[in-house]
Amino acid sequence: MSEATTPKEQTPKEHQQTPLDAATDRPGSPVPATSKPASGGNGLALLALLIAAAGAGAGGWGLWQLHELDAREQQQLSQVQAARSDAQRLQLAGNELKGRLDQLPSVDELESRRRLLAQLQGDQQLLNQRLESVLGASRQDWRLAEAEHLLRLASLRLSALQDINSATALVQAADDILHEQDDPAAFAAREQLAKSLEALRSTLNPDRTGLFLKLGALREQVVQLNAQAPIFSGEDGVLSELASEGSAEPTWWQRGLQTLSEYFRIDFNADQNIRPLLAGQSLTQVRLALSLALEQAQWGALNGQTEVFRQALQQAREVLDAHFDVDNPNTRALRARIDELATQPVGVTPPDLSPALNAVQAYLQAKQAARSQQKVEAEPAAADDIEAQLQEAPQ
């Protein structure tokens, strides 16, 4: 190598001089300012660090790749296991489906079941039609039976109680039921019902309830009746003698004679009836007899028994005239009231409802006969419809 080359023109290889070259240098040549051995050591160290870092990075990347590969293997393993599980389930499902397919009926069985289903549908349709007809007929029959029962009840009320108002309401209700039917065949029955209604409305309807209550009020007045003691007067009487004397204070014998005169009487003209005085138990018995007569009149008025009503009031009048003073205001008022109530009518002549009842019964029987005929005619037609449906069913 030449000594004339400068340090700038030397390559890195030229900086690395061998010991032989260093020994051949001339002594006394100038030494460069930069130490060549120190610069070469730093470069090697840096290079070694770079190589070590690259190796560490390569090792870390390799480890990371190994970890990723392991994770992928685990994921693939789980996927494989899931796929195996799915395959097993699919196999089980396939086996089950195959078993079910083996259990499916044949073509002949399907055809027989189809025909059976069509027959069942036809039977159900026929049953629905019959049910609708039966329900509709049942409602009409119930209403017509109710009308017949109302007429029977009205006839019973007339015969037993002579209750015109109740009978009129019952017959009107029966006519309303026939009106709801809207059937021209019910014309004859409604005609008889109209005649019965007019007969009931034109019949005399006495107020038997009011008459019963009035007689009850008279029974309460009987308790208030009291027999009056007769006071005798005359020119020969003791009281006339005492009055003529003009004594302001009668003596003891005069007072005693006056007291006895209220209980004893000497009448020389005994051509008239003398009524005994009523007191104590006798008065109670007479009041009871009068009250019982009025109670019997109440029963006759409430039940429309004219004869019983008249006889009971006549008996009450006789008891009142025989045992009570007719000049007493209470007795006179009670007698006048009894005479007034005796003229009130209590009995009625109810009309006959049997024609209306017979007409309704005839209409009901005609409806039932017509409905039975319709059922007999409808059954063959329904059977033909079912057979046609079976023939038209798809094969």
Coordinates of C-alpha atoms in Angstrom, one line a residue:
M1 CA 0.0 0.0 0.0
S2 CA 1.2 3.6 -0.7
E3 CA 1.7 6.1 2.0
A4 CA 0.5 8.9 -0.2
T5 CA -3.2 7.8 0.1
T6 CA -5.2 10.0 2.5
P7 CA -7.5 8.6 5.2
K8 CA -10.5 9.8 3.2
E9 CA -9.7 7.7 0.2
Q10 CA -9.2 4.5 2.1
T11 CA -12.0 1.9 2.2
P12 CA -13.1 0.2 5.3
K13 CA -10.9 -2.7 4.4
E14 CA -7.9 -0.4 4.2
H15 CA -8.5 0.8 7.8
Q16 CA -7.9 -2.7 8.9
Q17 CA -4.1 -3.0 8.6
T18 CA -2.3 -6.1 9.4
P19 CA 0.5 -6.1 11.9
L20 CA 2.9 -6.6 9.1
D21 CA 1.9 -3.4 7.4
A22 CA 2.1 -1.5 10.6
A23 CA 5.6 -2.8 11.2
T24 CA 6.8 -1.7 7.7
D25 CA 5.7 1.9 8.3
R26 CA 8.4 4.3 8.5
P27 CA 9.3 5.6 11.9
G28 CA 8.6 9.2 12.4
S29 CA 5.5 9.4 10.1
P30 CA 2.7 11.4 11.4
V31 CA -0.2 9.6 13.3
P32 CA -3.8 10.5 12.2
A33 CA -6.1 12.3 14.6
T34 CA -8.8 9.5 14.5
S35 CA -8.0 6.2 16.2
K36 CA -8.8 3.5 13.6
P37 CA -8.9 0.6 16.1
A38 CA -11.5 2.3 18.2
S39 CA -13.8 3.1 15.3
G40 CA -13.7 -0.4 14.0
G41 CA -14.7 -1.8 17.4
N42 CA -17.8 0.4 17.7
G43 CA -19.0 -0.6 14.2
L44 CA -18.6 -4.3 15.1
A45 CA -20.5 -3.8 18.3
L46 CA -23.3 -1.9 16.5
L47 CA -23.4 -4.6 13.9
A48 CA -23.6 -7.3 16.5
L49 CA -26.4 -5.4 18.3
L50 CA -28.3 -5.1 15.0
I51 CA -27.8 -8.8 14.3
A52 CA -28.9 -9.7 17.9
A53 CA -32.0 -7.5 17.6
A54 CA -32.8 -9.0 14.2
G55 CA -32.4 -12.4 15.7
A56 CA -34.6 -11.5 18.7
G57 CA -37.2 -10.1 16.4
A58 CA -37.1 -13.2 14.2
G59 CA -37.4 -15.4 17.3
G60 CA -40.3 -13.4 18.6
W61 CA -42.0 -13.4 15.2
G62 CA -41.5 -17.2 15.1
L63 CA -43.0 -17.6 18.6
W64 CA -45.9 -15.5 17.6
Q65 CA -46.4 -17.5 14.5
L66 CA -46.3 -20.7 16.5
H67 CA -48.9 -19.3 18.9
E68 CA -51.1 -18.3 16.0
L69 CA -50.7 -21.7 14.5
D70 CA -51.6 -23.4 17.8
A71 CA -54.7 -21.2 18.1
R72 CA -55.7 -22.0 14.6
E73 CA -55.2 -25.7 15.3
Q74 CA -57.4 -25.5 18.4
Q75 CA -60.1 -23.6 16.4
Q76 CA -59.9 -26.1 13.6
L77 CA -60.1 -28.9 16.2
S78 CA -63.2 -27.4 17.7
Q79 CA -64.7 -27.0 14.3
V80 CA -63.9 -30.6 13.5
Q81 CA -65.6 -31.7 16.7
A82 CA -68.6 -29.5 16.0
A83 CA -68.8 -30.9 12.5
R84 CA -68.7 -34.4 13.9
S85 CA -71.5 -33.6 16.3
D86 CA -73.5 -32.1 13.5
A87 CA -72.8 -35.2 11.4
Q88 CA -74.0 -37.4 14.2
R89 CA -77.2 -35.3 14.7
L90 CA -77.8 -35.4 11.0
Q91 CA -77.3 -39.1 11.0
L92 CA -79.8 -39.5 13.9
A93 CA -82.3 -37.2 12.1
G94 CA -81.8 -39.2 8.9
N95 CA -82.4 -42.4 10.8
E96 CA -85.5 -41.0 12.5
L97 CA -86.8 -39.6 9.2
K98 CA -86.2 -43.0 7.5
G99 CA -88.1 -44.7 10.3
R100 CA -91.0 -42.2 9.9
L101 CA -91.0 -42.7 6.1
D102 CA -91.1 -46.4 6.7
Q103 CA -94.2 -45.8 8.9
L104 CA -96.1 -43.8 6.3
P105 CA -99.3 -45.4 5.0
S106 CA -99.5 -46.8 1.6
V107 CA -101.4 -45.4 -1.3
D108 CA -104.4 -47.6 -0.7
E109 CA -104.5 -46.6 2.9
L110 CA -104.4 -42.9 2.0
E111 CA -107.3 -43.4 -0.5
S112 CA -109.4 -45.2 2.2
R113 CA -108.7 -42.4 4.7
R114 CA -109.6 -39.7 2.2
R115 CA -113.0 -41.4 1.5
L116 CA -113.6 -41.7 5.2
L117 CA -112.8 -38.0 5.7
A118 CA -115.2 -37.0 3.0
Q119 CA -117.9 -39.2 4.6
L120 CA -117.2 -37.6 8.0
Q121 CA -117.5 -34.1 6.5
G122 CA -120.8 -35.0 4.9
D123 CA -122.1 -36.5 8.2
Q124 CA -121.1 -33.4 10.0
Q125 CA -122.8 -31.2 7.5
L126 CA -126.0 -33.2 7.8
L127 CA -125.7 -33.1 11.6
N128 CA -125.4 -29.3 11.6
Q129 CA -128.4 -29.0 9.4
R130 CA -130.5 -31.2 11.7
L131 CA -129.2 -29.3 14.7
E132 CA -130.2 -26.0 13.3
S133 CA -133.6 -27.3 12.4
V134 CA -134.1 -28.9 15.8
L135 CA -133.0 -25.8 17.7
G136 CA -135.2 -23.5 15.6
A137 CA -138.2 -25.9 15.9
S138 CA -137.5 -26.3 19.7
R139 CA -137.7 -22.5 20.2
Q140 CA -141.0 -22.3 18.3
D141 CA -142.4 -25.3 20.2
W142 CA -141.3 -23.8 23.5
R143 CA -143.0 -20.5 22.7
L144 CA -146.2 -22.2 21.5
A145 CA -146.2 -24.4 24.6
E146 CA -145.8 -21.3 26.7
A147 CA -148.9 -19.7 25.0
E148 CA -150.9 -22.8 25.7
H149 CA -149.8 -22.8 29.4
L150 CA -150.8 -19.1 29.7
L151 CA -154.3 -19.8 28.4
R152 CA -154.7 -22.7 30.8
L153 CA -153.5 -20.5 33.7
A154 CA -155.9 -17.7 32.6
S155 CA -158.8 -20.2 32.6
L156 CA -157.8 -21.4 36.1
R157 CA -157.7 -17.8 37.4
L158 CA -161.2 -17.1 36.1
S159 CA -162.7 -20.3 37.5
A160 CA -161.0 -20.3 40.9
L161 CA -160.6 -16.6 41.7
Q162 CA -162.6 -14.7 39.1
D163 CA -159.6 -12.5 38.5
I164 CA -160.4 -10.6 35.4
N165 CA -157.3 -8.5 35.3
S166 CA -154.9 -11.4 35.6
A167 CA -156.8 -13.4 33.0
T168 CA -156.7 -10.5 30.5
A169 CA -153.0 -10.1 30.9
L170 CA -152.4 -13.8 30.4
V171 CA -154.5 -14.0 27.3
Q172 CA -152.8 -10.9 25.9
A173 CA -149.4 -12.5 26.5
A174 CA -150.5 -15.7 24.6
D175 CA -151.7 -13.5 21.7
D176 CA -148.3 -11.7 21.6
I177 CA -146.5 -15.1 21.3
L178 CA -148.6 -16.1 18.3
H179 CA -148.0 -12.7 16.8
E180 CA -144.2 -13.3 17.0
Q181 CA -144.6 -16.5 15.0
D182 CA -145.7 -14.5 12.0
D183 CA -147.5 -17.6 10.6
P184 CA -150.6 -17.3 8.5
A185 CA -151.7 -20.7 9.9
A186 CA -152.2 -19.0 13.3
F187 CA -155.1 -16.8 12.0
A188 CA -157.8 -19.0 13.5
A189 CA -156.1 -19.2 16.9
R190 CA -155.5 -15.5 17.0
E191 CA -159.2 -14.8 16.1
Q192 CA -160.4 -16.8 19.1
L193 CA -157.9 -15.0 21.3
A194 CA -159.2 -11.7 20.1
K195 CA -162.8 -12.7 21.0
S196 CA -161.7 -13.8 24.4
L197 CA -159.9 -10.6 25.1
E198 CA -162.9 -8.5 24.1
A199 CA -165.2 -10.7 26.3
L200 CA -162.8 -10.2 29.3
R201 CA -162.6 -6.4 28.8
S202 CA -166.4 -6.1 28.6
T203 CA -167.0 -8.1 31.8
L204 CA -167.8 -6.3 35.0
N205 CA -164.7 -6.2 37.2
P206 CA -165.6 -5.3 40.8
D207 CA -163.0 -4.1 43.2
R208 CA -163.0 -7.1 45.6
T209 CA -159.8 -6.1 47.2
G210 CA -161.0 -2.7 48.1
L211 CA -164.3 -4.2 49.4
F212 CA -162.3 -6.6 51.5
L213 CA -160.3 -3.7 53.1
K214 CA -163.4 -1.7 53.8
L215 CA -165.0 -4.6 55.7
G216 CA -161.8 -4.9 57.6
A217 CA -162.0 -1.3 58.7
L218 CA -165.6 -1.9 59.8
R219 CA -164.4 -4.8 62.0
E220 CA -162.1 -2.4 63.8
Q221 CA -165.0 -0.1 64.6
V222 CA -166.9 -3.0 66.2
V223 CA -164.6 -2.8 69.2
Q224 CA -165.6 0.7 69.8
L225 CA -169.3 0.0 70.1
N226 CA -170.7 0.4 73.6
A227 CA -174.2 -0.3 74.9
Q228 CA -175.9 2.7 76.3
A229 CA -177.9 2.4 79.6
P230 CA -181.5 3.5 79.0
I231 CA -182.8 6.5 80.9
F232 CA -186.4 6.3 81.8
S233 CA -188.6 9.4 82.0
G234 CA -192.3 9.9 82.7
E235 CA -194.8 11.8 84.7
D236 CA -195.0 9.0 87.3
G237 CA -191.3 8.5 87.5
V238 CA -189.1 9.1 90.4
L239 CA -186.9 11.5 88.5
S240 CA -189.9 13.7 87.6
E241 CA -190.9 13.8 91.2
L242 CA -187.5 14.9 92.3
A243 CA -187.4 17.5 89.6
S244 CA -190.8 18.9 90.6
E245 CA -189.8 19.3 94.2
G246 CA -186.9 21.5 93.1
S247 CA -184.6 20.2 95.8
A248 CA -181.0 21.4 95.2
E249 CA -179.5 18.7 97.4
P250 CA -181.4 15.4 97.4
T251 CA -181.3 13.3 100.6
W252 CA -179.6 9.9 100.8
W253 CA -182.8 8.0 100.1
Q254 CA -183.4 10.1 97.1
R255 CA -180.0 9.4 95.7
G256 CA -180.3 5.7 96.4
L257 CA -183.7 5.6 94.6
Q258 CA -182.2 7.4 91.7
T259 CA -179.4 4.8 91.5
L260 CA -181.8 1.9 91.7
S261 CA -183.9 3.4 89.0
E262 CA -181.1 3.0 86.5
Y263 CA -181.2 -0.8 87.0
F264 CA -184.9 -1.5 87.7
R265 CA -188.0 -0.3 86.1
I266 CA -191.7 -0.8 86.8
D267 CA -193.6 -0.3 83.6
F268 CA -197.3 -0.7 83.7
N269 CA -197.5 -0.5 79.9
A270 CA -195.3 -3.5 79.0
D271 CA -196.5 -3.7 75.4
Q272 CA -193.0 -2.9 74.0
N273 CA -189.8 -5.1 73.9
I274 CA -187.3 -4.3 76.6
R275 CA -183.7 -4.9 75.7
P276 CA -181.4 -6.1 78.4
L277 CA -178.3 -4.2 79.2
L278 CA -175.0 -5.6 77.8
A279 CA -172.0 -5.6 80.1
G280 CA -168.9 -7.7 80.7
Q281 CA -168.8 -11.1 79.0
S282 CA -172.1 -10.7 77.2
L283 CA -170.9 -7.5 75.4
T284 CA -167.7 -9.2 74.4
Q285 CA -169.6 -12.1 72.9
V286 CA -171.8 -9.9 70.9
R287 CA -168.9 -7.9 69.5
L288 CA -167.2 -11.2 68.5
A289 CA -170.3 -12.4 66.7
L290 CA -170.5 -9.1 64.8
S291 CA -166.8 -9.3 63.9
L292 CA -167.2 -12.9 62.7
A293 CA -170.1 -11.9 60.5
L294 CA -168.0 -9.1 58.9
E295 CA -165.1 -11.5 58.4
Q296 CA -167.3 -14.0 56.6
A297 CA -168.4 -11.2 54.4
Q298 CA -164.8 -10.4 53.6
W299 CA -164.2 -14.0 52.5
G300 CA -167.3 -13.9 50.3
A301 CA -166.2 -10.6 48.7
L302 CA -162.6 -11.8 48.1
N303 CA -163.8 -15.1 46.5
G304 CA -166.7 -13.6 44.5
Q305 CA -169.3 -15.5 46.5
T306 CA -172.3 -13.2 46.3
E307 CA -174.7 -15.3 48.5
V308 CA -172.1 -15.7 51.2
F309 CA -171.4 -12.0 51.1
R310 CA -175.1 -11.0 51.3
Q311 CA -175.9 -13.4 54.1
A312 CA -173.0 -12.4 56.2
L313 CA -173.9 -8.7 56.0
Q314 CA -177.5 -9.5 56.8
Q315 CA -176.4 -11.4 59.9
A316 CA -174.2 -8.5 61.0
R317 CA -177.1 -6.1 60.6
E318 CA -179.3 -8.3 62.7
V319 CA -176.8 -8.6 65.5
L320 CA -176.3 -4.8 65.4
D321 CA -180.0 -4.1 65.6
A322 CA -180.7 -6.7 68.3
H323 CA -178.0 -5.8 70.8
F324 CA -177.0 -2.2 70.3
D325 CA -178.9 1.0 70.5
V326 CA -179.8 2.3 67.0
D327 CA -179.9 5.9 68.3
N328 CA -176.2 5.6 69.2
P329 CA -174.2 7.6 66.5
N330 CA -171.5 4.9 66.2
T331 CA -174.1 2.2 65.8
R332 CA -176.1 4.3 63.3
A333 CA -173.0 5.0 61.2
L334 CA -171.9 1.4 61.2
R335 CA -175.3 0.2 60.1
A336 CA -175.5 2.7 57.3
R337 CA -172.1 1.6 56.1
I338 CA -173.1 -2.1 56.1
D339 CA -176.2 -1.3 54.1
E340 CA -174.1 0.6 51.6
L341 CA -171.5 -2.2 51.1
A342 CA -174.3 -4.8 50.8
T343 CA -175.3 -3.2 47.4
Q344 CA -171.8 -3.6 46.0
P345 CA -171.4 -6.4 43.4
V346 CA -168.8 -9.1 44.2
G347 CA -169.6 -11.9 41.8
V348 CA -168.8 -11.9 38.0
T349 CA -169.7 -14.2 35.2
P350 CA -166.4 -15.0 33.5
P351 CA -166.3 -15.7 29.8
D352 CA -165.4 -19.1 28.5
L353 CA -161.8 -19.4 27.3
S354 CA -162.0 -23.0 26.1
P355 CA -162.5 -22.0 22.4
A356 CA -159.3 -20.0 22.4
L357 CA -157.4 -22.9 24.2
N358 CA -158.7 -25.4 21.7
A359 CA -157.7 -23.3 18.7
V360 CA -154.2 -22.8 20.1
Q361 CA -153.8 -26.6 20.7
A362 CA -155.0 -27.4 17.1
Y363 CA -152.5 -24.9 15.7
L364 CA -149.7 -26.5 17.8
Q365 CA -150.5 -30.0 16.6
A366 CA -150.6 -28.9 13.0
K367 CA -147.1 -27.3 13.3
Q368 CA -145.7 -30.4 14.9
A369 CA -147.2 -32.6 12.1
A370 CA -145.8 -30.4 9.4
R371 CA -142.3 -30.4 11.0
S372 CA -142.3 -34.1 11.2
Q373 CA -143.2 -34.4 7.5
Q374 CA -140.4 -32.1 6.6
K375 CA -137.9 -34.2 8.5
V376 CA -139.0 -37.3 6.7
E377 CA -138.6 -35.7 3.3
A378 CA -135.2 -34.1 4.2
E379 CA -133.4 -37.3 5.2
P380 CA -133.2 -38.9 1.7
A381 CA -132.1 -35.6 0.1
A382 CA -129.3 -35.3 2.7
A383 CA -128.2 -38.8 2.0
D384 CA -128.1 -38.1 -1.7
D385 CA -126.0 -35.0 -1.1
I386 CA -123.4 -37.0 0.9
E387 CA -123.2 -39.6 -1.8
A388 CA -122.6 -36.9 -4.4
Q389 CA -119.9 -35.3 -2.3
L390 CA -118.1 -38.7 -2.0
Q391 CA -118.2 -39.2 -5.7
E392 CA -116.9 -35.7 -6.5
A393 CA -114.0 -36.1 -4.0
P394 CA -110.6 -36.0 -5.7
Q395 CA -109.0 -39.4 -6.3

